[in-house]
Amino acid sequence: MLFDLRTIYAILAITFLLLGFVQLAAFLSGRFVRWALHWALSNLLLGLGCGVLTLGDDWPNLLTYGLGDTLIIIGGVLLVVGVRSFAGMSTHWGRYAAVPASVTAFVLAWASGPDELHLRSALISCFFALLDIMTVASVIALARREDLLSGWLLACIFGITAVMFVARAAMALHGDLSDNDIFETSPLAYQWIAATASALASVRSMALLLMVAERGQRRILARAEQDALTGLLNRNGLFRRYKALCRSRPAAQLAVLMIDLDHFKAVNDTHGHKAGDAILRHFAISGQHSTREGDILARLGGDEFVILLPATSMNDALALGERLQKTFATSQPELSVQPTLSIGATTGEPSKDTLDSMLARADAALYRAKRAGRARVAA
């Protein structure tokens, strides 16, 4: 025998238990939410289950196979629940509790003896392949939604383990396993599957932690580039999105609208800053309703805003500015001083113009609109 399977299972047990205790300590620190507890309990149960299975013939079959497989099945389900909880997906506890109960009941009733080793191994392997496929689907959905590169890595790892479980099930059904003790005689391929699974147990946990770290980093970056009051991009976010636009559409014409709220100081002086904040939030909503998908809306500071309009002509930019004025004028709070919008427009090409130069031209157009009487769009 190339590998001692009992030793591999013992190593798996120790690995899962150590990972579980570390994750449980992290959860108990209060810095992580419930998904960390799910992952911790999953690893602890997987470790206990593998440890019980290593007892083999030393304990009764009902205890070693029945209890060991039950702990492993529940641990596998908790891992799926933890991933779905991390992804913000529903978990349906009743449904997830029924699945391990049903599988365990079948194993105990029909495949708990040594003569049913093939059936038990095939059934549990298929069950874990299904769990891994469910995890792959959840992780891919999360990776697409939040643009997480580590999510795709994790999905690949779980995809590999799903294939390994399918191979293990096929070997069991084909009769390649021992009739009564998997640890005594097993084919070389099965030994390699067990050894690889032992290594992937740690790799999967590392990939999960990478995904947690990447999402945390992206959320910190998003907050650093977001205006706290309006939820729009701030100046840093605007320039980062412009750089991305330069890479994706360097030769496309870009229109820029510079927007200033007329009489905003009078609103603050007359009605207070709370009313001023409400006006700024109202503009943000109006801007989001008036722009298209792919347009970039940002707050530069104070009552100044910018809209970047990719692949947009000057005429279309002016039309959008007028539409924005009408949208902003509706549903305003009832104030004695009603703010309006002065808008300056310009166009350029990301491959030839810097954002600073286009903002300067749009700002000059904005002041022409103000000198002409405010509440208008100027080019």
mmCIF file with all atom_site columns, C-alpha atoms in Angstrom, residues 54-217:
data_model
loop_
_atom_site.group_PDB
_atom_site.id
_atom_site.type_symbol
_atom_site.label_atom_id
_atom_site.label_alt_id
_atom_site.label_comp_id
_atom_site.label_asym_id
_atom_site.label_entity_id
_atom_site.label_seq_id
_atom_site.pdbx_PDB_ins_code
_atom_site.Cartn_x
_atom_site.Cartn_y
_atom_site.Cartn_z
_atom_site.occupancy
_atom_site.B_iso_or_equiv
_atom_site.pdbx_formal_charge
_atom_site.auth_seq_id
_atom_site.auth_comp_id
_atom_site.auth_asym_id
_atom_site.auth_atom_id
_atom_site.pdbx_PDB_model_num
ATOM 1   C CA . THR A 1 54  ? -10.207 5.918  11.973  1.00 0.00 ? 54  THR A CA 1
ATOM 2   C CA . LEU A 1 55  ? -11.291 3.707  14.889  1.00 0.00 ? 55  LEU A CA 1
ATOM 3   C CA . GLY A 1 56  ? -12.330 1.103  12.337  1.00 0.00 ? 56  GLY A CA 1
ATOM 4   C CA . ASP A 1 57  ? -12.858 -2.313 13.882  1.00 0.00 ? 57  ASP A CA 1
ATOM 5   C CA . ASP A 1 58  ? -11.896 -1.160 17.361  1.00 0.00 ? 58  ASP A CA 1
ATOM 6   C CA . TRP A 1 59  ? -15.464 0.036  17.985  1.00 0.00 ? 59  TRP A CA 1
ATOM 7   C CA . PRO A 1 60  ? -18.843 -1.341 16.846  1.00 0.00 ? 60  PRO A CA 1
ATOM 8   C CA . ASN A 1 61  ? -19.807 -0.598 13.233  1.00 0.00 ? 61  ASN A CA 1
ATOM 9   C CA . LEU A 1 62  ? -22.898 1.329  14.272  1.00 0.00 ? 62  LEU A CA 1
ATOM 10  C CA . LEU A 1 63  ? -20.697 3.731  16.231  1.00 0.00 ? 63  LEU A CA 1
ATOM 11  C CA . THR A 1 64  ? -17.758 4.078  13.859  1.00 0.00 ? 64  THR A CA 1
ATOM 12  C CA . TYR A 1 65  ? -19.632 4.150  10.558  1.00 0.00 ? 65  TYR A CA 1
ATOM 13  C CA . GLY A 1 66  ? -22.973 5.430  11.835  1.00 0.00 ? 66  GLY A CA 1
ATOM 14  C CA . LEU A 1 67  ? -21.685 8.212  14.075  1.00 0.00 ? 67  LEU A CA 1
ATOM 15  C CA . GLY A 1 68  ? -18.663 9.023  11.914  1.00 0.00 ? 68  GLY A CA 1
ATOM 16  C CA . ASP A 1 69  ? -20.671 9.346  8.703   1.00 0.00 ? 69  ASP A CA 1
ATOM 17  C CA . THR A 1 70  ? -23.397 11.333 10.474  1.00 0.00 ? 70  THR A CA 1
ATOM 18  C CA . LEU A 1 71  ? -20.893 13.899 11.775  1.00 0.00 ? 71  LEU A CA 1
ATOM 19  C CA . ILE A 1 72  ? -19.254 14.194 8.344   1.00 0.00 ? 72  ILE A CA 1
ATOM 20  C CA . ILE A 1 73  ? -22.594 14.633 6.587   1.00 0.00 ? 73  ILE A CA 1
ATOM 21  C CA . ILE A 1 74  ? -23.751 17.377 8.961   1.00 0.00 ? 74  ILE A CA 1
ATOM 22  C CA . GLY A 1 75  ? -20.330 19.058 8.699   1.00 0.00 ? 75  GLY A CA 1
ATOM 23  C CA . GLY A 1 76  ? -20.550 19.063 4.910   1.00 0.00 ? 76  GLY A CA 1
ATOM 24  C CA . VAL A 1 77  ? -24.002 20.634 4.980   1.00 0.00 ? 77  VAL A CA 1
ATOM 25  C CA . LEU A 1 78  ? -22.839 23.322 7.411   1.00 0.00 ? 78  LEU A CA 1
ATOM 26  C CA . LEU A 1 79  ? -20.054 24.279 5.004   1.00 0.00 ? 79  LEU A CA 1
ATOM 27  C CA . VAL A 1 80  ? -22.605 24.917 2.240   1.00 0.00 ? 80  VAL A CA 1
ATOM 28  C CA . VAL A 1 81  ? -24.758 26.890 4.679   1.00 0.00 ? 81  VAL A CA 1
ATOM 29  C CA . GLY A 1 82  ? -21.736 28.966 5.708   1.00 0.00 ? 82  GLY A CA 1
ATOM 30  C CA . VAL A 1 83  ? -20.808 29.790 2.120   1.00 0.00 ? 83  VAL A CA 1
ATOM 31  C CA . ARG A 1 84  ? -24.385 30.752 1.254   1.00 0.00 ? 84  ARG A CA 1
ATOM 32  C CA . SER A 1 85  ? -24.615 32.867 4.422   1.00 0.00 ? 85  SER A CA 1
ATOM 33  C CA . PHE A 1 86  ? -21.351 34.621 3.495   1.00 0.00 ? 86  PHE A CA 1
ATOM 34  C CA . ALA A 1 87  ? -22.772 35.282 0.016   1.00 0.00 ? 87  ALA A CA 1
ATOM 35  C CA . GLY A 1 88  ? -25.936 36.794 1.495   1.00 0.00 ? 88  GLY A CA 1
ATOM 36  C CA . MET A 1 89  ? -28.152 33.990 0.159   1.00 0.00 ? 89  MET A CA 1
ATOM 37  C CA . SER A 1 90  ? -31.076 32.321 1.915   1.00 0.00 ? 90  SER A CA 1
ATOM 38  C CA . THR A 1 91  ? -30.275 29.094 3.755   1.00 0.00 ? 91  THR A CA 1
ATOM 39  C CA . HIS A 1 92  ? -33.710 27.518 4.500   1.00 0.00 ? 92  HIS A CA 1
ATOM 40  C CA . TRP A 1 93  ? -32.673 25.739 7.683   1.00 0.00 ? 93  TRP A CA 1
ATOM 41  C CA . GLY A 1 94  ? -35.546 23.276 7.566   1.00 0.00 ? 94  GLY A CA 1
ATOM 42  C CA . ARG A 1 95  ? -34.550 22.065 4.118   1.00 0.00 ? 95  ARG A CA 1
ATOM 43  C CA . TYR A 1 96  ? -30.871 21.813 4.987   1.00 0.00 ? 96  TYR A CA 1
ATOM 44  C CA . ALA A 1 97  ? -31.634 19.933 8.219   1.00 0.00 ? 97  ALA A CA 1
ATOM 45  C CA . ALA A 1 98  ? -33.826 17.440 6.361   1.00 0.00 ? 98  ALA A CA 1
ATOM 46  C CA . VAL A 1 99  ? -31.092 16.533 3.873   1.00 0.00 ? 99  VAL A CA 1
ATOM 47  C CA . PRO A 1 100 ? -28.468 15.165 6.328   1.00 0.00 ? 100 PRO A CA 1
ATOM 48  C CA . ALA A 1 101 ? -31.228 13.541 8.378   1.00 0.00 ? 101 ALA A CA 1
ATOM 49  C CA . SER A 1 102 ? -32.489 11.673 5.321   1.00 0.00 ? 102 SER A CA 1
ATOM 50  C CA . VAL A 1 103 ? -29.040 10.578 4.156   1.00 0.00 ? 103 VAL A CA 1
ATOM 51  C CA . THR A 1 104 ? -28.014 9.511  7.647   1.00 0.00 ? 104 THR A CA 1
ATOM 52  C CA . ALA A 1 105 ? -31.220 7.555  8.149   1.00 0.00 ? 105 ALA A CA 1
ATOM 53  C CA . PHE A 1 106 ? -30.666 5.701  4.881   1.00 0.00 ? 106 PHE A CA 1
ATOM 54  C CA . VAL A 1 107 ? -27.046 4.908  5.723   1.00 0.00 ? 107 VAL A CA 1
ATOM 55  C CA . LEU A 1 108 ? -27.930 3.638  9.185   1.00 0.00 ? 108 LEU A CA 1
ATOM 56  C CA . ALA A 1 109 ? -30.886 1.605  7.947   1.00 0.00 ? 109 ALA A CA 1
ATOM 57  C CA . TRP A 1 110 ? -29.445 0.051  4.796   1.00 0.00 ? 110 TRP A CA 1
ATOM 58  C CA . ALA A 1 111 ? -25.707 0.528  4.624   1.00 0.00 ? 111 ALA A CA 1
ATOM 59  C CA . SER A 1 112 ? -24.283 0.529  8.134   1.00 0.00 ? 112 SER A CA 1
ATOM 60  C CA . GLY A 1 113 ? -22.756 -2.959 8.089   1.00 0.00 ? 113 GLY A CA 1
ATOM 61  C CA . PRO A 1 114 ? -19.361 -3.946 6.670   1.00 0.00 ? 114 PRO A CA 1
ATOM 62  C CA . ASP A 1 115 ? -20.978 -5.848 3.799   1.00 0.00 ? 115 ASP A CA 1
ATOM 63  C CA . GLU A 1 116 ? -22.543 -2.617 2.479   1.00 0.00 ? 116 GLU A CA 1
ATOM 64  C CA . LEU A 1 117 ? -19.249 -0.708 2.279   1.00 0.00 ? 117 LEU A CA 1
ATOM 65  C CA . HIS A 1 118 ? -19.623 -0.169 -1.477  1.00 0.00 ? 118 HIS A CA 1
ATOM 66  C CA . LEU A 1 119 ? -23.127 1.243  -1.176  1.00 0.00 ? 119 LEU A CA 1
ATOM 67  C CA . ARG A 1 120 ? -22.270 3.450  1.800   1.00 0.00 ? 120 ARG A CA 1
ATOM 68  C CA . SER A 1 121 ? -19.140 4.861  0.159   1.00 0.00 ? 121 SER A CA 1
ATOM 69  C CA . ALA A 1 122 ? -20.951 5.532  -3.129  1.00 0.00 ? 122 ALA A CA 1
ATOM 70  C CA . LEU A 1 123 ? -23.903 7.185  -1.409  1.00 0.00 ? 123 LEU A CA 1
ATOM 71  C CA . ILE A 1 124 ? -21.832 9.479  0.780   1.00 0.00 ? 124 ILE A CA 1
ATOM 72  C CA . SER A 1 125 ? -19.471 10.333 -2.084  1.00 0.00 ? 125 SER A CA 1
ATOM 73  C CA . CYS A 1 126 ? -22.390 11.321 -4.336  1.00 0.00 ? 126 CYS A CA 1
ATOM 74  C CA . PHE A 1 127 ? -23.858 13.373 -1.501  1.00 0.00 ? 127 PHE A CA 1
ATOM 75  C CA . PHE A 1 128 ? -20.605 15.291 -0.993  1.00 0.00 ? 128 PHE A CA 1
ATOM 76  C CA . ALA A 1 129 ? -20.208 15.790 -4.747  1.00 0.00 ? 129 ALA A CA 1
ATOM 77  C CA . LEU A 1 130 ? -23.667 17.393 -4.722  1.00 0.00 ? 130 LEU A CA 1
ATOM 78  C CA . LEU A 1 131 ? -22.695 19.620 -1.784  1.00 0.00 ? 131 LEU A CA 1
ATOM 79  C CA . ASP A 1 132 ? -19.547 20.751 -3.603  1.00 0.00 ? 132 ASP A CA 1
ATOM 80  C CA . ILE A 1 133 ? -21.530 21.508 -6.751  1.00 0.00 ? 133 ILE A CA 1
ATOM 81  C CA . MET A 1 134 ? -23.950 23.604 -4.678  1.00 0.00 ? 134 MET A CA 1
ATOM 82  C CA . THR A 1 135 ? -20.969 25.429 -3.193  1.00 0.00 ? 135 THR A CA 1
ATOM 83  C CA . VAL A 1 136 ? -19.519 26.055 -6.662  1.00 0.00 ? 136 VAL A CA 1
ATOM 84  C CA . ALA A 1 137 ? -22.832 27.569 -7.808  1.00 0.00 ? 137 ALA A CA 1
ATOM 85  C CA . SER A 1 138 ? -23.032 29.852 -4.744  1.00 0.00 ? 138 SER A CA 1
ATOM 86  C CA . VAL A 1 139 ? -19.418 30.971 -5.029  1.00 0.00 ? 139 VAL A CA 1
ATOM 87  C CA . ILE A 1 140 ? -19.702 31.709 -8.765  1.00 0.00 ? 140 ILE A CA 1
ATOM 88  C CA . ALA A 1 141 ? -22.815 33.811 -8.146  1.00 0.00 ? 141 ALA A CA 1
ATOM 89  C CA . LEU A 1 142 ? -20.933 35.752 -5.451  1.00 0.00 ? 142 LEU A CA 1
ATOM 90  C CA . ALA A 1 143 ? -17.815 36.159 -7.605  1.00 0.00 ? 143 ALA A CA 1
ATOM 91  C CA . ARG A 1 144 ? -19.879 37.577 -10.473 1.00 0.00 ? 144 ARG A CA 1
ATOM 92  C CA . ARG A 1 145 ? -21.880 39.903 -8.252  1.00 0.00 ? 145 ARG A CA 1
ATOM 93  C CA . GLU A 1 146 ? -18.913 41.342 -6.354  1.00 0.00 ? 146 GLU A CA 1
ATOM 94  C CA . ASP A 1 147 ? -16.142 40.782 -8.927  1.00 0.00 ? 147 ASP A CA 1
ATOM 95  C CA . LEU A 1 148 ? -14.082 38.522 -6.631  1.00 0.00 ? 148 LEU A CA 1
ATOM 96  C CA . LEU A 1 149 ? -11.147 36.821 -8.329  1.00 0.00 ? 149 LEU A CA 1
ATOM 97  C CA . SER A 1 150 ? -10.617 34.591 -5.296  1.00 0.00 ? 150 SER A CA 1
ATOM 98  C CA . GLY A 1 151 ? -14.190 33.389 -5.693  1.00 0.00 ? 151 GLY A CA 1
ATOM 99  C CA . TRP A 1 152 ? -13.348 31.863 -9.068  1.00 0.00 ? 152 TRP A CA 1
ATOM 100 C CA . LEU A 1 153 ? -10.304 30.188 -7.504  1.00 0.00 ? 153 LEU A CA 1
ATOM 101 C CA . LEU A 1 154 ? -12.464 28.746 -4.742  1.00 0.00 ? 154 LEU A CA 1
ATOM 102 C CA . ALA A 1 155 ? -15.039 27.524 -7.258  1.00 0.00 ? 155 ALA A CA 1
ATOM 103 C CA . CYS A 1 156 ? -12.297 25.687 -9.174  1.00 0.00 ? 156 CYS A CA 1
ATOM 104 C CA . ILE A 1 157 ? -11.077 23.984 -5.989  1.00 0.00 ? 157 ILE A CA 1
ATOM 105 C CA . PHE A 1 158 ? -14.557 22.842 -5.018  1.00 0.00 ? 158 PHE A CA 1
ATOM 106 C CA . GLY A 1 159 ? -15.092 21.715 -8.605  1.00 0.00 ? 159 GLY A CA 1
ATOM 107 C CA . ILE A 1 160 ? -12.002 19.516 -8.342  1.00 0.00 ? 160 ILE A CA 1
ATOM 108 C CA . THR A 1 161 ? -13.194 17.943 -5.105  1.00 0.00 ? 161 THR A CA 1
ATOM 109 C CA . ALA A 1 162 ? -16.630 17.344 -6.629  1.00 0.00 ? 162 ALA A CA 1
ATOM 110 C CA . VAL A 1 163 ? -14.984 15.392 -9.464  1.00 0.00 ? 163 VAL A CA 1
ATOM 111 C CA . MET A 1 164 ? -12.949 13.436 -6.920  1.00 0.00 ? 164 MET A CA 1
ATOM 112 C CA . PHE A 1 165 ? -16.089 12.456 -5.014  1.00 0.00 ? 165 PHE A CA 1
ATOM 113 C CA . VAL A 1 166 ? -17.758 11.329 -8.242  1.00 0.00 ? 166 VAL A CA 1
ATOM 114 C CA . ALA A 1 167 ? -14.671 9.201  -9.032  1.00 0.00 ? 167 ALA A CA 1
ATOM 115 C CA . ARG A 1 168 ? -14.779 7.720  -5.539  1.00 0.00 ? 168 ARG A CA 1
ATOM 116 C CA . ALA A 1 169 ? -18.458 6.853  -5.954  1.00 0.00 ? 169 ALA A CA 1
ATOM 117 C CA . ALA A 1 170 ? -17.779 5.214  -9.328  1.00 0.00 ? 170 ALA A CA 1
ATOM 118 C CA . MET A 1 171 ? -14.977 3.113  -7.824  1.00 0.00 ? 171 MET A CA 1
ATOM 119 C CA . ALA A 1 172 ? -17.233 2.019  -4.984  1.00 0.00 ? 172 ALA A CA 1
ATOM 120 C CA . LEU A 1 173 ? -20.056 0.997  -7.313  1.00 0.00 ? 173 LEU A CA 1
ATOM 121 C CA . HIS A 1 174 ? -17.584 -0.779 -9.590  1.00 0.00 ? 174 HIS A CA 1
ATOM 122 C CA . GLY A 1 175 ? -16.496 -2.935 -6.662  1.00 0.00 ? 175 GLY A CA 1
ATOM 123 C CA . ASP A 1 176 ? -12.929 -1.667 -6.410  1.00 0.00 ? 176 ASP A CA 1
ATOM 124 C CA . LEU A 1 177 ? -13.094 -1.283 -2.624  1.00 0.00 ? 177 LEU A CA 1
ATOM 125 C CA . SER A 1 178 ? -12.578 -3.942 0.000   1.00 0.00 ? 178 SER A CA 1
ATOM 126 C CA . ASP A 1 179 ? -15.602 -5.963 0.996   1.00 0.00 ? 179 ASP A CA 1
ATOM 127 C CA . ASN A 1 180 ? -15.456 -5.020 4.648   1.00 0.00 ? 180 ASN A CA 1
ATOM 128 C CA . ASP A 1 181 ? -12.682 -2.551 5.531   1.00 0.00 ? 181 ASP A CA 1
ATOM 129 C CA . ILE A 1 182 ? -11.606 0.398  3.444   1.00 0.00 ? 182 ILE A CA 1
ATOM 130 C CA . PHE A 1 183 ? -8.418  0.843  5.459   1.00 0.00 ? 183 PHE A CA 1
ATOM 131 C CA . GLU A 1 184 ? -7.051  -2.649 4.866   1.00 0.00 ? 184 GLU A CA 1
ATOM 132 C CA . THR A 1 185 ? -7.125  -3.097 1.091   1.00 0.00 ? 185 THR A CA 1
ATOM 133 C CA . SER A 1 186 ? -7.947  -0.385 -1.425  1.00 0.00 ? 186 SER A CA 1
ATOM 134 C CA . PRO A 1 187 ? -6.788  0.416  -4.980  1.00 0.00 ? 187 PRO A CA 1
ATOM 135 C CA . LEU A 1 188 ? -3.951  2.819  -5.646  1.00 0.00 ? 188 LEU A CA 1
ATOM 136 C CA . ALA A 1 189 ? -6.304  5.360  -7.269  1.00 0.00 ? 189 ALA A CA 1
ATOM 137 C CA . TYR A 1 190 ? -8.398  5.486  -4.104  1.00 0.00 ? 190 TYR A CA 1
ATOM 138 C CA . GLN A 1 191 ? -5.280  6.064  -2.028  1.00 0.00 ? 191 GLN A CA 1
ATOM 139 C CA . TRP A 1 192 ? -4.308  8.987  -4.256  1.00 0.00 ? 192 TRP A CA 1
ATOM 140 C CA . ILE A 1 193 ? -7.827  10.448 -3.977  1.00 0.00 ? 193 ILE A CA 1
ATOM 141 C CA . ALA A 1 194 ? -7.639  10.271 -0.182  1.00 0.00 ? 194 ALA A CA 1
ATOM 142 C CA . ALA A 1 195 ? -4.173  11.838 -0.078  1.00 0.00 ? 195 ALA A CA 1
ATOM 143 C CA . THR A 1 196 ? -5.218  14.643 -2.454  1.00 0.00 ? 196 THR A CA 1
ATOM 144 C CA . ALA A 1 197 ? -8.388  15.293 -0.447  1.00 0.00 ? 197 ALA A CA 1
ATOM 145 C CA . SER A 1 198 ? -6.256  15.658 2.663   1.00 0.00 ? 198 SER A CA 1
ATOM 146 C CA . ALA A 1 199 ? -4.169  18.354 0.986   1.00 0.00 ? 199 ALA A CA 1
ATOM 147 C CA . LEU A 1 200 ? -7.204  20.115 -0.507  1.00 0.00 ? 200 LEU A CA 1
ATOM 148 C CA . ALA A 1 201 ? -8.874  20.360 2.906   1.00 0.00 ? 201 ALA A CA 1
ATOM 149 C CA . SER A 1 202 ? -6.358  23.020 3.921   1.00 0.00 ? 202 SER A CA 1
ATOM 150 C CA . VAL A 1 203 ? -6.295  24.606 0.465   1.00 0.00 ? 203 VAL A CA 1
ATOM 151 C CA . ARG A 1 204 ? -10.071 25.076 0.486   1.00 0.00 ? 204 ARG A CA 1
ATOM 152 C CA . SER A 1 205 ? -9.944  26.821 3.861   1.00 0.00 ? 205 SER A CA 1
ATOM 153 C CA . MET A 1 206 ? -7.129  29.070 2.644   1.00 0.00 ? 206 MET A CA 1
ATOM 154 C CA . ALA A 1 207 ? -9.149  29.961 -0.466  1.00 0.00 ? 207 ALA A CA 1
ATOM 155 C CA . LEU A 1 208 ? -12.172 30.758 1.703   1.00 0.00 ? 208 LEU A CA 1
ATOM 156 C CA . LEU A 1 209 ? -10.039 33.115 3.792   1.00 0.00 ? 209 LEU A CA 1
ATOM 157 C CA . LEU A 1 210 ? -8.666  34.716 0.618   1.00 0.00 ? 210 LEU A CA 1
ATOM 158 C CA . MET A 1 211 ? -12.229 35.396 -0.515  1.00 0.00 ? 211 MET A CA 1
ATOM 159 C CA . VAL A 1 212 ? -13.072 36.941 2.848   1.00 0.00 ? 212 VAL A CA 1
ATOM 160 C CA . ALA A 1 213 ? -9.982  39.145 2.671   1.00 0.00 ? 213 ALA A CA 1
ATOM 161 C CA . GLU A 1 214 ? -10.616 40.214 -0.925  1.00 0.00 ? 214 GLU A CA 1
ATOM 162 C CA . ARG A 1 215 ? -14.221 41.152 -0.248  1.00 0.00 ? 215 ARG A CA 1
ATOM 163 C CA . GLY A 1 216 ? -13.189 43.095 2.833   1.00 0.00 ? 216 GLY A CA 1
ATOM 164 C CA . GLN A 1 217 ? -10.544 44.962 0.848   1.00 0.00 ? 217 GLN A CA 1
#
